[in-house]
PDB file of C-alpha atoms in Angstrom:
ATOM      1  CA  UNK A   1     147.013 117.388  66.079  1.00 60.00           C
ATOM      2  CA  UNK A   2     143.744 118.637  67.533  1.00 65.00           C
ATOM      3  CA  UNK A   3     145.867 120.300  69.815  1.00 65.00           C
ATOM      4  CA  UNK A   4     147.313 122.263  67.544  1.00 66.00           C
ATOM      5  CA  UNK A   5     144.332 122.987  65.404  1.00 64.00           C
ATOM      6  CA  UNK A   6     142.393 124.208  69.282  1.00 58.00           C
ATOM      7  CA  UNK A   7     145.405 126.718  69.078  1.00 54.00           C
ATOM      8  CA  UNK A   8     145.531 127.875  65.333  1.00 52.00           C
ATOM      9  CA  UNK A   9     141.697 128.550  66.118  1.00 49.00           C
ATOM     10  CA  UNK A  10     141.905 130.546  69.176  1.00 54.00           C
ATOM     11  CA  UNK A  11     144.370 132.324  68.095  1.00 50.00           C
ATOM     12  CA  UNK A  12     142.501 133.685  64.754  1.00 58.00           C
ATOM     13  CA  UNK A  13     139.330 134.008  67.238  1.00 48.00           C
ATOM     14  CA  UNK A  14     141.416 136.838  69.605  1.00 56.00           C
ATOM     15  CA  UNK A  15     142.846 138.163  66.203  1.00 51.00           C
ATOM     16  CA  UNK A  16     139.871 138.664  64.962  1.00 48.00           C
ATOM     17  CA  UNK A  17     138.411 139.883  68.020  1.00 51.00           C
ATOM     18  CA  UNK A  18     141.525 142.522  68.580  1.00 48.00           C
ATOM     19  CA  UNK A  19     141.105 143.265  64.391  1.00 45.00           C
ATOM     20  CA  UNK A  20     137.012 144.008  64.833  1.00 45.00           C
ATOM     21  CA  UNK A  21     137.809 146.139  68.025  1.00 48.00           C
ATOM     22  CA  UNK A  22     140.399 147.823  65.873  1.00 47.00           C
ATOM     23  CA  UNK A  23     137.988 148.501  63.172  1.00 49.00           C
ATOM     24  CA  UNK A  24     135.448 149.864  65.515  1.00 58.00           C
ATOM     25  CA  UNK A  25     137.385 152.502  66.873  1.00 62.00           C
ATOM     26  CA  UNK A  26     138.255 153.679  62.978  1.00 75.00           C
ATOM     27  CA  UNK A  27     134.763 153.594  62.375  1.00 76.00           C
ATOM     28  CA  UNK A  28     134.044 156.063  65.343  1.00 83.00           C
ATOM     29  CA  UNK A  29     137.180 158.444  64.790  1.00 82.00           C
ATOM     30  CA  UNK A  30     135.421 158.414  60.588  1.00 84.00           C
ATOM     31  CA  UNK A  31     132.259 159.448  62.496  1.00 92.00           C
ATOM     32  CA  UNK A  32     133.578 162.417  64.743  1.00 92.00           C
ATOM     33  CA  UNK A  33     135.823 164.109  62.438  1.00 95.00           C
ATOM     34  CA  UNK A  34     132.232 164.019  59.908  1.00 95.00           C
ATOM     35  CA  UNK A  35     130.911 167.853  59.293  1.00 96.00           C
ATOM     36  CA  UNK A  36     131.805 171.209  58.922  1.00 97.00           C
ATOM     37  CA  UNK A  37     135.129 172.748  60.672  1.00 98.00           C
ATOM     38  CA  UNK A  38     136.346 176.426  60.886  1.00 98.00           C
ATOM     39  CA  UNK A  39     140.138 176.952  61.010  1.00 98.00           C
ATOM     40  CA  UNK A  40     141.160 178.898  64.252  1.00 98.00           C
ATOM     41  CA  UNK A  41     144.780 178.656  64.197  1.00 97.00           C
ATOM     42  CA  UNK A  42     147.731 177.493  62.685  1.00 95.00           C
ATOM     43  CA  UNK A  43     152.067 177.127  62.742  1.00 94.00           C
ATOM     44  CA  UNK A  44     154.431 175.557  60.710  1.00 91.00           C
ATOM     45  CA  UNK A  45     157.685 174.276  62.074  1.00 86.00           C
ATOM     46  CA  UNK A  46     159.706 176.914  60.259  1.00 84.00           C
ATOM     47  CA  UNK A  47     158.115 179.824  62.708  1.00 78.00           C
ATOM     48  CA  UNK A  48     157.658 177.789  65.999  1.00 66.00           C
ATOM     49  CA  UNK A  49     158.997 180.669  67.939  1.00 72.00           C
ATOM     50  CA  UNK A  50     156.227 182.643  66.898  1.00 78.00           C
ATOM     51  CA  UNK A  51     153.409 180.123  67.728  1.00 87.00           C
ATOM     52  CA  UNK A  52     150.311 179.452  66.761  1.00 93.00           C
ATOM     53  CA  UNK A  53     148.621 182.405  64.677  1.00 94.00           C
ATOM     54  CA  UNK A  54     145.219 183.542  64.139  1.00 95.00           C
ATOM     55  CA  UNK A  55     143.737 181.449  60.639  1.00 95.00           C
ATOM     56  CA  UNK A  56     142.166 183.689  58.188  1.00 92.00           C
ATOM     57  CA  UNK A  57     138.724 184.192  58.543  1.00 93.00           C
ATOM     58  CA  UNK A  58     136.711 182.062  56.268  1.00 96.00           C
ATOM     59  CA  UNK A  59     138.672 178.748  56.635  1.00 97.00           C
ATOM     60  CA  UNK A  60     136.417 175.751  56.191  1.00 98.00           C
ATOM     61  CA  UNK A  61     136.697 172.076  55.801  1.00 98.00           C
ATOM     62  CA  UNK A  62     133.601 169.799  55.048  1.00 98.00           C
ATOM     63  CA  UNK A  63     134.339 165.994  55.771  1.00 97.00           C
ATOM     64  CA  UNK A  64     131.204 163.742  54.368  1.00 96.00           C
ATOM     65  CA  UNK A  65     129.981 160.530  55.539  1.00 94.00           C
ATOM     66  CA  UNK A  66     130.262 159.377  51.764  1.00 95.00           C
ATOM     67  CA  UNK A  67     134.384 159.919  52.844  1.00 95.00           C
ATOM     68  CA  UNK A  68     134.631 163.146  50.783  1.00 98.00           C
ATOM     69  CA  UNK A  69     136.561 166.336  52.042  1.00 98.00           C
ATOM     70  CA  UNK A  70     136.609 170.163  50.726  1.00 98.00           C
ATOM     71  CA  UNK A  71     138.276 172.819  52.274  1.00 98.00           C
ATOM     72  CA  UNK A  72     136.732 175.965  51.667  1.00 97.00           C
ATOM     73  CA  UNK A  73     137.978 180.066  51.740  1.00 97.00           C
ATOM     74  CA  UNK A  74     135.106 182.277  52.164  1.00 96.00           C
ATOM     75  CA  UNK A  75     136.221 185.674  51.267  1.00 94.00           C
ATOM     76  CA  UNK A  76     134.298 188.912  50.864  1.00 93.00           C
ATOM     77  CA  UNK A  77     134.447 189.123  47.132  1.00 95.00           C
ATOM     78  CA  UNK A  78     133.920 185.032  46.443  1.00 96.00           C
ATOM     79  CA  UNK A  79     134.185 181.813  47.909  1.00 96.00           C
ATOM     80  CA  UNK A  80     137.086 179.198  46.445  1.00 97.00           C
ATOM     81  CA  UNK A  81     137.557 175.603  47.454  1.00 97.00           C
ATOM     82  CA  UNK A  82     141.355 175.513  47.826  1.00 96.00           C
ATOM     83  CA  UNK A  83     141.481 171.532  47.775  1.00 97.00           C
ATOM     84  CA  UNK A  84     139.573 168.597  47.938  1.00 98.00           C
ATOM     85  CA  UNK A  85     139.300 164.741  47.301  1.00 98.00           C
ATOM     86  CA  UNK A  86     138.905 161.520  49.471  1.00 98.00           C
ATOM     87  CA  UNK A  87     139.883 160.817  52.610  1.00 95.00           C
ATOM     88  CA  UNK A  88     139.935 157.891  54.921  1.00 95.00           C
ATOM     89  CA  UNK A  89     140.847 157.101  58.681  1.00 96.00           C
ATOM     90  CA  UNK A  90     143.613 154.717  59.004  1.00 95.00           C
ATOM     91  CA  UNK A  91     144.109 154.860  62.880  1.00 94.00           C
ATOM     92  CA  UNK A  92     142.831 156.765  65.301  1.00 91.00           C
ATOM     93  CA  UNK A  93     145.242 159.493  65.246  1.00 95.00           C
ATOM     94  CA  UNK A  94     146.045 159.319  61.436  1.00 96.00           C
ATOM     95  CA  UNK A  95     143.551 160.022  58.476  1.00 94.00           C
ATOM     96  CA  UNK A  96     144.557 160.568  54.286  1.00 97.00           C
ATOM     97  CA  UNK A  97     143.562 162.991  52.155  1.00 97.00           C
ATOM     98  CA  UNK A  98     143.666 161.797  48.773  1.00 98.00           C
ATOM     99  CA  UNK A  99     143.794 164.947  46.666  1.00 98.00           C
ATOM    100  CA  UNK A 100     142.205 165.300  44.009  1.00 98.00           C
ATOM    101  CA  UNK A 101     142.203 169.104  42.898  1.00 97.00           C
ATOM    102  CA  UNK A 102     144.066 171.598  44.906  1.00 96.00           C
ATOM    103  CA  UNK A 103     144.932 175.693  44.556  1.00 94.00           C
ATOM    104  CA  UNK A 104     148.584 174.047  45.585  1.00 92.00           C
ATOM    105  CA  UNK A 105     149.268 171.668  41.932  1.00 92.00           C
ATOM    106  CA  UNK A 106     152.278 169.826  43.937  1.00 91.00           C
ATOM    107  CA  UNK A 107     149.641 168.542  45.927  1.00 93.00           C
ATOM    108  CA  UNK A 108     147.131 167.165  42.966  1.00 96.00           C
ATOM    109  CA  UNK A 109     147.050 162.946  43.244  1.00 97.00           C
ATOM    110  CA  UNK A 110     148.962 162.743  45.759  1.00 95.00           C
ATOM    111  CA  UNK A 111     147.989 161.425  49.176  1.00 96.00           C
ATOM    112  CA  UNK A 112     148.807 163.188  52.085  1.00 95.00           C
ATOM    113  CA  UNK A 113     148.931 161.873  55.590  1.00 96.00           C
ATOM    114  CA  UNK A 114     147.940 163.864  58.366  1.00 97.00           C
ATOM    115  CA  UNK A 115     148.199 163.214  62.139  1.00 97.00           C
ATOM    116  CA  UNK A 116     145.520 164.267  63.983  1.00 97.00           C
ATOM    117  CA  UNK A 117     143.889 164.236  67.739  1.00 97.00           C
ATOM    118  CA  UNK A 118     140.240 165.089  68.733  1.00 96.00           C
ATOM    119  CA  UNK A 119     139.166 167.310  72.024  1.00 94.00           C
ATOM    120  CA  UNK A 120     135.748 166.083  72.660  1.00 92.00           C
ATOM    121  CA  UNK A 121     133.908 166.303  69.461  1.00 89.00           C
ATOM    122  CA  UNK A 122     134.106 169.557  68.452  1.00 95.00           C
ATOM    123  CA  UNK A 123     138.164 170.880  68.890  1.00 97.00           C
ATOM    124  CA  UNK A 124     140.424 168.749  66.138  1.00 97.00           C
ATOM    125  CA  UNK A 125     144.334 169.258  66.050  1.00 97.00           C
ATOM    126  CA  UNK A 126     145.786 168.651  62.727  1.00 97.00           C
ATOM    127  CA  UNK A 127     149.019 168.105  61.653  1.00 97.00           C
ATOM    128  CA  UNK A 128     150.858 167.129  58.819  1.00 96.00           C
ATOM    129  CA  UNK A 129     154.042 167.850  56.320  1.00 95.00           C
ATOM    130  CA  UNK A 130     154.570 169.855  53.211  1.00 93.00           C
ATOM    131  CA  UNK A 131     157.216 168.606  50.720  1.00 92.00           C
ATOM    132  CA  UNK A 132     156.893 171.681  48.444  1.00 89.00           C
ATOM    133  CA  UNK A 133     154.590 174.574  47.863  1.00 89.00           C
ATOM    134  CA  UNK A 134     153.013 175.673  44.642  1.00 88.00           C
ATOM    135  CA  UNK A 135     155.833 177.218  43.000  1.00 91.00           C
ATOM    136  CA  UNK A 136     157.595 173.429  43.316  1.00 89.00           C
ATOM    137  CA  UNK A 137     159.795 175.164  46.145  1.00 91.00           C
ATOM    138  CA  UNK A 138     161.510 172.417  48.480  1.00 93.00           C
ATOM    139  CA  UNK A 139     159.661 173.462  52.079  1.00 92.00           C
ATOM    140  CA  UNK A 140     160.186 170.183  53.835  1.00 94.00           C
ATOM    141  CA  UNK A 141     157.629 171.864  56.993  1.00 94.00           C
ATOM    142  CA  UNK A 142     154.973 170.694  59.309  1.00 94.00           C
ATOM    143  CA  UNK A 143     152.072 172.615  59.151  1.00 94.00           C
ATOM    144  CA  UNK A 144     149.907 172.770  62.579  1.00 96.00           C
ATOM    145  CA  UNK A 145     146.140 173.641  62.585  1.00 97.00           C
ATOM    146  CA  UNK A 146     143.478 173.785  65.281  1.00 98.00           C
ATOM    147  CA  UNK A 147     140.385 173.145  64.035  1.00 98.00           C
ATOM    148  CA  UNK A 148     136.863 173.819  65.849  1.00 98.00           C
ATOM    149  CA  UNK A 149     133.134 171.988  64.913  1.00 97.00           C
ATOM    150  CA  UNK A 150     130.312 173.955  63.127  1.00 95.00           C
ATOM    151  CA  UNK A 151     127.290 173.794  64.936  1.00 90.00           C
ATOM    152  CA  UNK A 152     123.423 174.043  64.491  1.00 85.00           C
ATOM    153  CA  UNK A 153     123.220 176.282  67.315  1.00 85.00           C
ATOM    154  CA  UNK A 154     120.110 175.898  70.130  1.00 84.00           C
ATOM    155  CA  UNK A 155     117.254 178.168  69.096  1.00 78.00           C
TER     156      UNK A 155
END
């Protein structure tokens, strides 16, 4: 019997251990993929012969610390956020976005899982799948985007 019970114990002792190691590594994926990113390029998987192509100028997402994300168009005439919400790291290659409002309404309350991988801490590769665009159209694609880290530059 006390056998058993040495077992059950070290066994939830390296579980835990494995879980808290787990945990940690979330916590520091949350922390890197935290500021302000500029689209640089993108693909979907219904043009892969052409590549990735130039993003439009003006492509921004903001992730918080409070685990809030906007993505942002800056345009010459005005500035729109074309979606935001909530978003959490599950793994460290796969965050949610849980949407909240978005330019695309298919999109709005629904969560949407992206797979991503981080260069050092300022190049993020981001990929993930769209069901149907704003007209309700079946797309069934994977959208590919390349992502590169604001920063305060050194004055």
């Amino acid at each position: 019997m006390k056998k058993k019970t040495l077992h059950v114990l070290t066994l939830i002792a390296i579980s835990s251990f494995f879980l808290a190691n787990a945990q940690s590594k979330i916590n520091e994926k949350s922390k890197a993929l935290e500021g302000v990113w500029t689209c640089k390029a993108e693909r979907s998987s219904n043009l892969l012969e052409m590549g990735f192509r130039p993003a439009m100028p003006g492509t921004l997402k903001i992730i918080s610390a409070d685990g809030k994300f906007t993505n942002i168009r800056v345009m010459q005439s005005k500035t729109v956020i074309t979606i935001d919400g909530l978003f959490k790291v599950e793994s460290d290659s796969i965050f949610v976005e849980s949407i909240k409002r978005s330019l695309n309404s298919v999109l709005i309350g629904k969560e949407n899982r992206l797979l991503f991988r981080m260069e050092g801490n300022n190049k993020l590769y981001i990929k993930w799948f769209l069901e149907k665009n704003q007209l309700n159209q079946k797309m069934n694609i994977w959208i590919e985007e390349l992502w590169e880290k604001a920063e305060m530059p050194s004055i």
